[in-house]
């Protein structure tokens, strides 16, 4: 190892350790458990100290000369990560206006639900974190000002889930007699403090008038750091709008094939989607339907030899209330730093208990049986869960790619996986109609990813209101009203993330195509395994490592 490689290794190790130390909940998520008894310090002083630390690490990185392509990729990923964090401290300052940032629920839930250590050990960490909750929330409140109403409302709903989680903690630790009294006392006080914090947010609602739009300048810079590619907002918008027309033509053509219509149009699409929506799960059956879909998807990928399927377990679980309100489903992989083998979690959110029958019906018309199969492909097989299994097996010169993923690559691969499965006739073993309906849902999801990117850019650059956004989703996206309403919330709650699906898909698709041209003798499994074996860096770096 050369001195430059050694300095990169040392700097990377320092950057990772300091990042874990300042975000103990994420450290637990990743599988680094030396911070399991801590919560983050939400104070302004802590943020200032961390910003200075990041600046110093960036300056040190400027002195590193990478000797190998793998070193260069790790250095580039680290640089973008540090720049993105500094952007948060210096310009975005989300910690000062987003109350969703300060919810201890996820930090507690990881200790309750992940079997990375004996239960008694996790209970010690749980007690310690519960005892820190009052001071954690007390330190957060002085920072929060100029909030938006939608962020406050979503934070309050998620905190209600945290209260329920904490209320259930004493029952969970009854079998650990020597800790039960400590945990119960800590849980009671933490629960009261979370309720007080939620009530405080309620008093701030009338003053929560901040516009959730970032504005053109902030959004452009955040987008560049999130995507780590060449898509400027105006370029992204133009390409997405062109692809919207292209994929619209494809879904109309597919609807015509299913309906047997020689000259199909948008009305045909609605009619076919209405037929698909008849096969709908319920809150009581949706998890079972996802489990069945997962078994089918695993069998199909193996049978068609599309990608190497690792045997790691995938559990389908109900999404905790503390994490609802943004996405319908997510994949939580085994932490890449874990020393024990843990399952991936494919979490699905049922409808809220206070929804009307009409809202529930709309939701499950959107997430019908055929869409459930497509969702399972995206979140689990061969989408997120399988891709991240491959990523966790990557061994690079540093742990940079294990700790910091490219959301654009991860989401882009999952969207590409949907298309891959549909094009190979997934569900054709059930019936030609089932395969055709799956293809309809996959094309509908492609429209959704494109519209997500369009709304992301137009909303945050001050050019999209709710009426226009809903018209776009309901009309061009063929979405149910409930889904569209949820996505309108999401575009306000996040910035740049909704663009990762579309941009990542475009890049992954083009990379696989170019790799196929460069390696014509390779099987599909070889091509896909090659794309997945480098961790989860931005696609441009995988291109550097895979193509001459």
Coordinates of C-alpha atoms in Angstrom, one line a residue:
X1 CA 0.0 0.0 0.0
X2 CA 1.4 3.4 -1.0
X3 CA 1.5 6.4 1.4
X4 CA -1.4 8.0 -0.5
X5 CA -3.5 4.9 -0.2
X6 CA -2.6 4.7 3.4
X7 CA -3.6 8.3 4.0
X8 CA -6.9 7.7 2.2
X9 CA -7.6 4.7 4.4
X10 CA -6.8 6.6 7.5
X11 CA -8.9 9.6 6.5
X12 CA -11.8 7.4 5.5
X13 CA -11.7 5.6 8.8
X14 CA -11.7 8.9 10.7
X15 CA -14.5 10.3 8.6
X16 CA -16.6 7.3 9.2
X17 CA -16.0 7.1 12.9
X18 CA -16.8 10.8 13.5
X19 CA -19.9 10.5 11.4
X20 CA -21.1 7.5 13.4
X21 CA -20.3 9.3 16.7
X22 CA -22.4 12.3 15.8
X23 CA -25.4 10.2 14.6
X24 CA -25.7 7.2 17.0
X25 CA -29.1 6.2 15.6
X26 CA -27.6 5.8 12.1
X27 CA -24.7 3.9 13.7
X28 CA -27.1 1.4 15.1
X29 CA -28.8 1.1 11.7
X30 CA -25.5 0.4 10.0
X31 CA -24.4 -2.1 12.6
X32 CA -21.8 -0.2 14.5
X33 CA -23.0 -0.7 18.1
X34 CA -20.5 1.2 20.2
X35 CA -22.9 4.1 20.2
X36 CA -26.1 2.2 21.1
X37 CA -26.5 3.9 24.4
X38 CA -26.4 7.5 23.0
X39 CA -28.6 9.9 21.1
X40 CA -27.4 12.7 18.8
X41 CA -26.6 16.1 20.3
X42 CA -29.2 18.5 18.7
X43 CA -27.6 21.7 20.0
X44 CA -26.3 24.5 17.8
X45 CA -22.9 24.1 19.4
X46 CA -22.7 20.5 18.4
X47 CA -23.6 21.4 14.8
X48 CA -20.9 24.0 14.7
X49 CA -18.3 21.6 16.0
X50 CA -19.3 19.0 13.5
X51 CA -19.2 21.5 10.6
X52 CA -15.6 22.4 11.6
X53 CA -14.8 18.7 11.7
X54 CA -16.2 18.2 8.2
X55 CA -14.2 21.2 6.8
X56 CA -11.0 19.8 8.2
X57 CA -11.7 16.4 6.7
X58 CA -12.4 18.0 3.3
X59 CA -9.2 19.9 3.5
X60 CA -7.3 16.7 4.3
X61 CA -9.0 14.9 1.4
X62 CA -7.6 17.6 -1.0
X63 CA -4.1 16.3 -0.1
X64 CA -4.9 12.7 -1.0
X65 CA -3.9 11.3 -4.4
X66 CA -5.7 8.1 -5.2
X67 CA -3.5 5.4 -6.8
X68 CA -6.1 3.0 -8.1
X69 CA -9.6 3.3 -9.6
X70 CA -11.2 1.9 -6.5
X71 CA -9.3 4.4 -4.3
X72 CA -10.5 7.2 -6.7
X73 CA -14.1 6.1 -6.3
X74 CA -13.9 5.9 -2.5
X75 CA -12.3 9.3 -2.4
X76 CA -14.9 10.8 -4.7
X77 CA -17.8 9.3 -2.7
X78 CA -16.3 10.6 0.5
X79 CA -15.8 14.1 -1.0
X80 CA -19.5 14.3 -2.1
X81 CA -20.7 13.0 1.2
X82 CA -18.7 15.6 3.2
X83 CA -19.8 18.4 0.8
X84 CA -23.4 17.4 1.2
X85 CA -23.2 17.4 5.0
X86 CA -21.5 20.8 4.9
X87 CA -24.2 22.1 2.6
X88 CA -26.7 21.1 5.3
X89 CA -24.9 23.0 8.0
X90 CA -24.0 26.1 6.0
X91 CA -26.9 26.7 3.7
X92 CA -29.9 24.3 4.0
X93 CA -30.0 24.3 7.8
X94 CA -32.9 21.8 7.9
X95 CA -32.2 21.2 11.6
X96 CA -33.6 24.7 12.2
X97 CA -36.9 24.2 10.5
X98 CA -37.8 20.5 10.0
X99 CA -39.3 19.0 13.2
X100 CA -39.3 15.6 11.6
X101 CA -35.5 15.6 12.3
X102 CA -36.1 15.2 16.0
X103 CA -37.9 12.0 16.6
X104 CA -36.1 9.5 18.9
X105 CA -38.5 6.7 17.8
X106 CA -36.2 5.1 15.1
X107 CA -33.3 5.1 17.5
X108 CA -35.4 3.1 20.0
X109 CA -37.1 0.9 17.5
X110 CA -33.8 -0.4 16.1
X111 CA -32.9 -1.7 19.6
X112 CA -36.3 -3.4 20.0
X113 CA -36.6 -5.1 16.6
X114 CA -33.0 -6.0 15.4
X115 CA -31.5 -9.1 17.0
X116 CA -27.9 -8.0 16.6
X117 CA -27.1 -8.8 20.3
X118 CA -28.6 -10.6 23.3
X119 CA -31.8 -9.1 24.4
X120 CA -30.5 -8.1 27.8
X121 CA -27.6 -6.2 26.2
X122 CA -30.1 -4.3 23.9
X123 CA -32.2 -3.5 27.0
X124 CA -29.3 -1.8 28.6
X125 CA -28.9 0.4 25.5
X126 CA -32.6 0.9 25.3
X127 CA -32.8 2.2 28.9
X128 CA -29.9 4.5 28.3
X129 CA -31.5 6.0 25.2
X130 CA -34.9 6.4 26.9
X131 CA -33.2 8.3 29.7
X132 CA -31.7 10.7 27.2
X133 CA -35.0 11.5 25.4
X134 CA -36.1 14.3 27.7
X135 CA -32.8 16.3 27.3
X136 CA -32.7 15.4 23.6
X137 CA -36.2 17.0 22.9
X138 CA -35.5 19.9 25.2
X139 CA -32.4 20.8 23.2
X140 CA -34.2 20.4 19.9
X141 CA -37.0 22.9 20.6
X142 CA -34.9 26.1 20.8
X143 CA -33.6 25.2 17.3
X144 CA -37.0 24.9 15.6
X145 CA -38.3 28.1 14.2
X146 CA -39.9 29.2 10.9
X147 CA -41.4 25.7 10.3
X148 CA -43.8 24.7 7.6
X149 CA -47.3 23.4 8.5
X150 CA -46.9 20.2 6.6
X151 CA -43.6 19.3 8.3
X152 CA -45.1 20.0 11.7
X153 CA -48.3 18.0 11.0
X154 CA -46.2 15.0 9.8
X155 CA -43.8 15.2 12.8
X156 CA -46.8 15.2 15.2
X157 CA -48.3 12.1 13.5
X158 CA -44.9 10.3 13.6
X159 CA -44.4 11.3 17.3
X160 CA -47.8 9.6 18.1
X161 CA -46.2 6.4 16.8
X162 CA -43.2 7.0 19.1
X163 CA -45.5 7.4 22.1
X164 CA -47.2 4.1 21.2
X165 CA -43.8 2.5 20.9
X166 CA -42.6 3.8 24.2
X167 CA -45.8 2.8 25.9
X168 CA -45.2 -0.8 24.8
X169 CA -41.6 -1.0 26.0
X170 CA -42.3 -2.1 29.6
X171 CA -44.1 -5.2 28.3
X172 CA -41.2 -6.0 26.0
X173 CA -38.7 -6.1 28.9
X174 CA -40.6 -8.0 31.5
X175 CA -38.4 -11.1 31.0
X176 CA -35.3 -9.0 31.9
X177 CA -36.0 -8.7 35.6
X178 CA -32.9 -6.8 36.7
X179 CA -33.6 -4.1 34.1
X180 CA -37.4 -3.9 34.0
X181 CA -37.7 -1.3 36.8
X182 CA -35.1 1.0 35.2
X183 CA -36.6 0.6 31.7
X184 CA -40.2 1.2 32.9
X185 CA -39.2 4.4 34.8
X186 CA -37.2 5.7 31.8
X187 CA -40.1 4.8 29.5
X188 CA -42.7 6.6 31.5
X189 CA -40.6 9.8 31.7
X190 CA -39.6 9.6 28.0
X191 CA -43.3 9.0 27.0
X192 CA -44.4 12.1 28.9
X193 CA -41.7 14.2 27.3
X194 CA -42.6 13.0 23.8
X195 CA -46.2 14.0 24.4
X196 CA -45.1 17.4 25.7
X197 CA -43.0 17.9 22.6
X198 CA -45.9 16.9 20.4
X199 CA -48.2 19.3 22.3
X200 CA -45.6 22.0 21.9
X201 CA -45.5 21.4 18.1
X202 CA -49.3 21.7 18.1
X203 CA -49.0 25.2 19.7
X204 CA -46.6 26.2 16.9
X205 CA -49.0 25.2 14.1
X206 CA -50.6 28.6 13.7
X207 CA -47.1 30.2 13.2
X208 CA -45.8 27.4 10.9
X209 CA -46.1 29.4 7.7
X210 CA -42.7 28.6 6.1
X211 CA -43.0 27.7 2.4
X212 CA -41.8 24.1 2.1
X213 CA -40.3 25.0 -1.3
X214 CA -36.5 25.3 -1.2
X215 CA -36.3 27.7 -4.1
X216 CA -34.3 27.4 -7.3
X217 CA -30.8 28.0 -6.0
X218 CA -30.9 25.8 -3.0
X219 CA -32.7 23.0 -4.9
X220 CA -30.2 23.1 -7.7
X221 CA -27.3 22.7 -5.3
X222 CA -29.1 20.0 -3.3
X223 CA -30.0 18.1 -6.5
X224 CA -26.4 18.1 -7.6
X225 CA -25.1 16.7 -4.4
X226 CA -27.9 14.1 -4.2
X227 CA -27.6 12.8 -7.7
X228 CA -23.8 13.3 -8.0
X229 CA -24.2 13.4 -11.8
X230 CA -24.7 15.9 -14.6
X231 CA -28.4 16.5 -14.4
X232 CA -29.1 20.2 -13.8
X233 CA -32.7 20.9 -12.9
X234 CA -33.6 22.3 -16.3
X235 CA -31.9 19.4 -18.1
X236 CA -33.7 16.9 -15.9
X237 CA -37.0 18.5 -16.4
X238 CA -36.7 18.6 -20.2
X239 CA -35.6 14.9 -20.4
X240 CA -38.4 13.8 -18.0
X241 CA -41.1 15.6 -19.9
X242 CA -39.9 14.0 -23.2
X243 CA -39.9 10.5 -21.5
X244 CA -43.4 11.2 -20.1
X245 CA -44.7 11.3 -23.7
X246 CA -42.7 8.2 -24.7
X247 CA -43.9 6.0 -21.7
X248 CA -47.4 7.3 -22.1
X249 CA -47.4 5.9 -25.7
X250 CA -46.1 2.5 -24.3
X251 CA -48.8 2.2 -21.6
X252 CA -51.5 3.0 -24.2
X253 CA -50.1 0.4 -26.5
X254 CA -50.0 -2.2 -23.7
X255 CA -53.6 -1.4 -22.7
X256 CA -54.7 -1.9 -26.2
X257 CA -53.1 -5.4 -26.3
X258 CA -54.9 -6.4 -23.1
X259 CA -58.2 -4.9 -24.1
X260 CA -58.0 -6.1 -27.7
X261 CA -58.5 -2.5 -29.0
X262 CA -56.9 -1.6 -32.4
X263 CA -56.7 2.1 -31.7
X264 CA -56.3 2.5 -27.9
X265 CA -56.1 5.8 -26.1
X266 CA -56.0 7.1 -22.5
X267 CA -59.6 5.9 -22.0
X268 CA -58.4 2.4 -22.7
X269 CA -55.7 2.7 -20.1
X270 CA -58.2 3.8 -17.5
X271 CA -60.5 0.9 -18.4
X272 CA -57.7 -1.7 -18.1
X273 CA -56.4 -0.2 -14.9
X274 CA -59.9 -0.3 -13.5
X275 CA -60.0 -4.0 -14.3
X276 CA -56.6 -4.5 -12.6
X277 CA -57.9 -2.7 -9.5
X278 CA -60.6 -5.2 -8.9
X279 CA -58.0 -7.6 -7.5
X280 CA -57.4 -5.6 -4.3
X281 CA -55.9 -6.7 -1.0
X282 CA -57.1 -5.3 2.4
X283 CA -55.3 -4.1 5.5
X284 CA -55.8 -7.6 6.9
X285 CA -54.3 -9.4 3.8
X286 CA -51.7 -7.0 2.4
X287 CA -48.8 -8.4 4.2
X288 CA -49.7 -12.0 3.3
X289 CA -50.0 -10.9 -0.4
X290 CA -46.6 -9.3 -0.2
X291 CA -45.1 -12.5 1.2
X292 CA -46.7 -14.6 -1.6
X293 CA -45.4 -12.1 -4.1
X294 CA -41.9 -12.3 -2.6
X295 CA -41.8 -16.1 -2.9
X296 CA -43.0 -15.8 -6.6
X297 CA -40.3 -13.2 -7.4
X298 CA -37.5 -15.2 -5.9
X299 CA -38.5 -18.3 -7.8
X300 CA -38.7 -16.3 -11.1
X301 CA -35.3 -14.6 -10.7
X302 CA -33.7 -18.0 -10.0
X303 CA -35.5 -19.8 -12.8
X304 CA -34.5 -17.2 -15.4
X305 CA -31.0 -16.8 -14.0
X306 CA -31.2 -13.1 -14.1
X307 CA -29.0 -12.2 -11.1
X308 CA -27.2 -14.2 -8.4
X309 CA -29.8 -14.7 -5.6
X310 CA -28.1 -14.8 -2.2
X311 CA -29.9 -16.8 0.5
X312 CA -30.1 -14.0 3.1
X313 CA -33.5 -13.9 4.7
X314 CA -36.1 -11.2 3.8
X315 CA -38.9 -10.5 6.3
X316 CA -42.2 -8.8 5.3
X317 CA -43.2 -6.6 8.2
X318 CA -45.8 -3.9 9.0
X319 CA -44.2 -0.4 8.8
X320 CA -43.9 1.1 12.3
X321 CA -46.1 4.1 12.8
X322 CA -43.1 6.3 13.6
X323 CA -41.9 5.9 10.0
X324 CA -45.2 6.4 8.2
X325 CA -46.4 9.5 6.3
X326 CA -43.7 9.7 3.6
X327 CA -43.6 6.4 1.7
X328 CA -45.9 3.4 1.4
X329 CA -43.1 0.8 1.7
X330 CA -39.3 0.6 2.2
X331 CA -36.5 -1.9 2.4
X332 CA -34.4 -2.0 5.5
X333 CA -31.3 -4.2 4.8
X334 CA -29.0 -5.8 7.2
X335 CA -26.5 -3.2 8.4
X336 CA -23.3 -3.4 6.3
X337 CA -21.2 -3.1 9.5
X338 CA -23.0 -5.8 11.4
X339 CA -20.9 -8.7 12.8
X340 CA -23.9 -11.0 12.8
X341 CA -26.2 -12.1 9.9
X342 CA -29.6 -10.3 10.1
X343 CA -32.6 -10.4 7.7
X344 CA -33.6 -7.6 5.4
X345 CA -37.0 -6.0 6.2
X346 CA -39.5 -5.2 3.5
X347 CA -41.9 -2.9 5.4
X348 CA -45.4 -2.1 4.1
X349 CA -47.7 0.6 5.6
X350 CA -51.4 -0.3 5.9
X351 CA -53.8 2.6 5.7
X352 CA -54.3 4.9 8.7
X353 CA -56.9 3.9 11.1
X354 CA -58.8 7.2 10.8
X355 CA -59.2 6.9 7.0
X356 CA -62.7 6.7 5.5
X357 CA -63.8 3.6 3.6
X358 CA -63.5 5.7 0.4
X359 CA -59.9 6.5 1.1
X360 CA -59.0 2.9 1.9
X361 CA -60.7 1.8 -1.3
X362 CA -58.7 4.3 -3.3
X363 CA -55.5 3.2 -1.7
X364 CA -56.0 -0.5 -2.5
X365 CA -57.2 0.3 -6.0
X366 CA -53.8 1.8 -6.5
X367 CA -52.0 -1.0 -4.6
X368 CA -53.9 -3.8 -6.1
X369 CA -52.6 -7.4 -6.4
X370 CA -50.7 -6.7 -9.6
X371 CA -49.1 -3.5 -8.2
X372 CA -48.2 -5.5 -5.0
X373 CA -46.2 -7.8 -7.2
X374 CA -44.4 -4.9 -8.8
X375 CA -43.9 -3.2 -5.5
X376 CA -42.3 -6.4 -4.1
X377 CA -40.0 -6.5 -7.1
X378 CA -38.9 -2.9 -6.4
X379 CA -38.5 -3.2 -2.6
X380 CA -37.2 -6.8 -2.4
X381 CA -36.5 -9.1 -5.3
X382 CA -34.5 -8.3 -7.4
X383 CA -34.7 -4.7 -6.3
X384 CA -33.5 -3.2 -3.0
X385 CA -33.1 -6.2 -0.8
X386 CA -31.1 -8.3 -3.4
X387 CA -29.1 -5.3 -4.6
X388 CA -28.1 -4.4 -1.0
X389 CA -27.2 -8.0 -0.3
X390 CA -24.7 -7.8 -3.1
X391 CA -23.5 -4.4 -1.8
X392 CA -22.9 -5.8 1.7
X393 CA -20.6 -8.4 0.1
X394 CA -18.4 -5.7 -1.5
X395 CA -15.0 -5.3 0.0
X396 CA -13.3 -2.1 -1.1
X397 CA -10.1 -0.3 0.0
X398 CA -12.2 1.5 2.7
X399 CA -15.6 1.2 4.2
X400 CA -16.8 4.4 2.5
X401 CA -19.1 2.6 0.0
X402 CA -20.5 0.4 2.8
X403 CA -21.5 3.4 5.0
X404 CA -22.6 5.9 2.3
X405 CA -24.9 4.8 -0.5
X406 CA -26.0 6.6 -3.7
X407 CA -29.7 6.9 -3.4
X408 CA -29.8 7.4 -7.1
X409 CA -28.1 4.1 -7.8
X410 CA -30.1 2.2 -5.2
X411 CA -33.5 3.6 -6.4
X412 CA -32.5 3.4 -10.1
X413 CA -31.6 -0.2 -9.8
X414 CA -35.0 -1.0 -8.2
X415 CA -36.9 0.8 -11.1
X416 CA -34.7 -1.0 -13.6
X417 CA -35.5 -4.3 -11.8
X418 CA -39.2 -3.7 -12.3
X419 CA -38.7 -3.3 -16.1
X420 CA -36.4 -6.3 -16.2
X421 CA -39.0 -8.6 -14.6
X422 CA -41.8 -7.3 -16.8
X423 CA -39.9 -7.7 -20.0
X424 CA -39.0 -11.3 -19.0
X425 CA -42.7 -12.1 -18.6
X426 CA -42.9 -12.2 -14.9
X427 CA -46.3 -13.7 -13.8
X428 CA -46.8 -15.4 -17.2
X429 CA -46.7 -18.7 -15.3
X430 CA -50.0 -17.6 -13.6
X431 CA -51.7 -16.4 -16.8
X432 CA -51.1 -14.2 -19.9
X433 CA -53.5 -11.6 -18.3
X434 CA -51.4 -11.6 -15.0
X435 CA -48.2 -10.9 -17.0
X436 CA -49.9 -8.2 -19.0
X437 CA -51.4 -6.6 -15.9
X438 CA -48.0 -6.7 -14.2
X439 CA -46.5 -4.9 -17.3
X440 CA -49.3 -2.3 -17.0
X441 CA -48.4 -1.6 -13.3
X442 CA -44.7 -1.4 -14.2
X443 CA -45.3 1.1 -16.9
X444 CA -47.6 3.0 -14.6
X445 CA -44.7 3.1 -12.0
X446 CA -42.4 4.4 -14.8
X447 CA -44.8 7.2 -15.4
X448 CA -44.8 7.8 -11.6
X449 CA -41.0 8.0 -11.4
X450 CA -41.0 10.5 -14.3
X451 CA -43.7 12.6 -12.8
X452 CA -42.0 12.5 -9.4
X453 CA -38.9 14.1 -11.0
X454 CA -41.0 16.7 -12.8
X455 CA -42.9 17.7 -9.7
X456 CA -39.7 17.7 -7.6
X457 CA -38.1 20.3 -9.9
X458 CA -41.2 22.3 -10.6
X459 CA -42.4 22.5 -7.0
X460 CA -39.1 23.5 -5.4
X461 CA -38.4 25.9 -8.2
X462 CA -41.7 27.7 -7.5
X463 CA -43.6 26.6 -10.6
X464 CA -46.1 24.0 -9.4
X465 CA -49.2 24.3 -7.1
X466 CA -51.4 21.6 -5.7
X467 CA -54.0 21.8 -8.4
X468 CA -51.5 21.4 -11.2
X469 CA -49.6 18.7 -9.4
X470 CA -52.8 16.7 -8.8
X471 CA -53.9 17.1 -12.4
X472 CA -50.5 15.9 -13.6
X473 CA -50.7 12.7 -11.4
X474 CA -54.3 11.9 -12.0
X475 CA -54.2 12.7 -15.7
X476 CA -50.8 11.8 -17.2
X477 CA -50.0 9.4 -14.3
X478 CA -53.3 7.5 -14.2
X479 CA -53.0 7.5 -10.4
X480 CA -55.7 7.1 -7.9
X481 CA -56.6 10.2 -5.9
X482 CA -55.3 8.8 -2.6
X483 CA -51.9 8.0 -4.1
X484 CA -51.7 11.4 -5.7
X485 CA -52.6 13.1 -2.5
X486 CA -49.9 11.2 -0.6
X487 CA -47.3 12.0 -3.3
X488 CA -48.2 15.7 -3.1
X489 CA -47.4 15.5 0.6
X490 CA -44.1 13.8 -0.1
X491 CA -42.9 16.3 -2.7
X492 CA -43.4 19.0 0.0
X493 CA -41.6 17.0 2.7
X494 CA -38.6 16.1 0.7
X495 CA -36.4 17.7 -1.9
X496 CA -34.3 16.0 -4.6
X497 CA -35.1 12.5 -3.3
X498 CA -38.0 12.0 -5.7
X499 CA -35.7 12.7 -8.7
X500 CA -33.4 9.8 -7.7
X501 CA -35.8 7.1 -9.1
X502 CA -35.9 8.6 -12.6
X503 CA -32.3 9.7 -12.9
X504 CA -30.9 6.5 -11.4
X505 CA -33.1 4.3 -13.7
X506 CA -31.8 6.2 -16.8
X507 CA -28.2 5.7 -15.7
X508 CA -28.5 2.0 -14.7
X509 CA -30.4 1.1 -17.9
X510 CA -27.7 2.9 -20.0
X511 CA -24.9 1.3 -18.1
X512 CA -26.3 -2.3 -18.5
X513 CA -26.8 -1.6 -22.2
X514 CA -23.3 -0.4 -22.7
X515 CA -21.9 -3.2 -20.7
X516 CA -23.8 -5.7 -22.8
X517 CA -22.3 -4.2 -25.9
X518 CA -18.8 -4.3 -24.4
X519 CA -19.2 -7.9 -23.1
X520 CA -21.4 -9.7 -25.7
X521 CA -20.5 -13.2 -24.5
X522 CA -21.7 -12.5 -21.0
X523 CA -25.0 -13.8 -19.7
X524 CA -27.6 -11.5 -18.1
X525 CA -26.6 -12.8 -14.7
X526 CA -22.9 -11.9 -15.4
X527 CA -23.9 -8.5 -16.5
X528 CA -26.1 -7.7 -13.5
X529 CA -23.7 -9.3 -11.0
X530 CA -20.9 -7.0 -12.4
X531 CA -23.1 -3.9 -11.9
X532 CA -23.9 -4.9 -8.4
X533 CA -20.5 -6.1 -7.1
X534 CA -19.1 -2.6 -6.5
X535 CA -21.3 -1.5 -3.6
X536 CA -23.7 1.3 -4.1
X537 CA -21.8 4.3 -5.4
X538 CA -23.2 6.7 -8.0
X539 CA -23.6 5.0 -11.4
X540 CA -20.9 7.1 -13.0
X541 CA -18.4 5.4 -10.7
X542 CA -19.6 1.9 -11.5
X543 CA -19.2 2.9 -15.2
X544 CA -15.6 3.8 -14.5
X545 CA -15.0 0.5 -12.8
X546 CA -16.7 -1.8 -15.3
X547 CA -16.1 -0.3 -18.7
X548 CA -12.8 0.3 -20.4

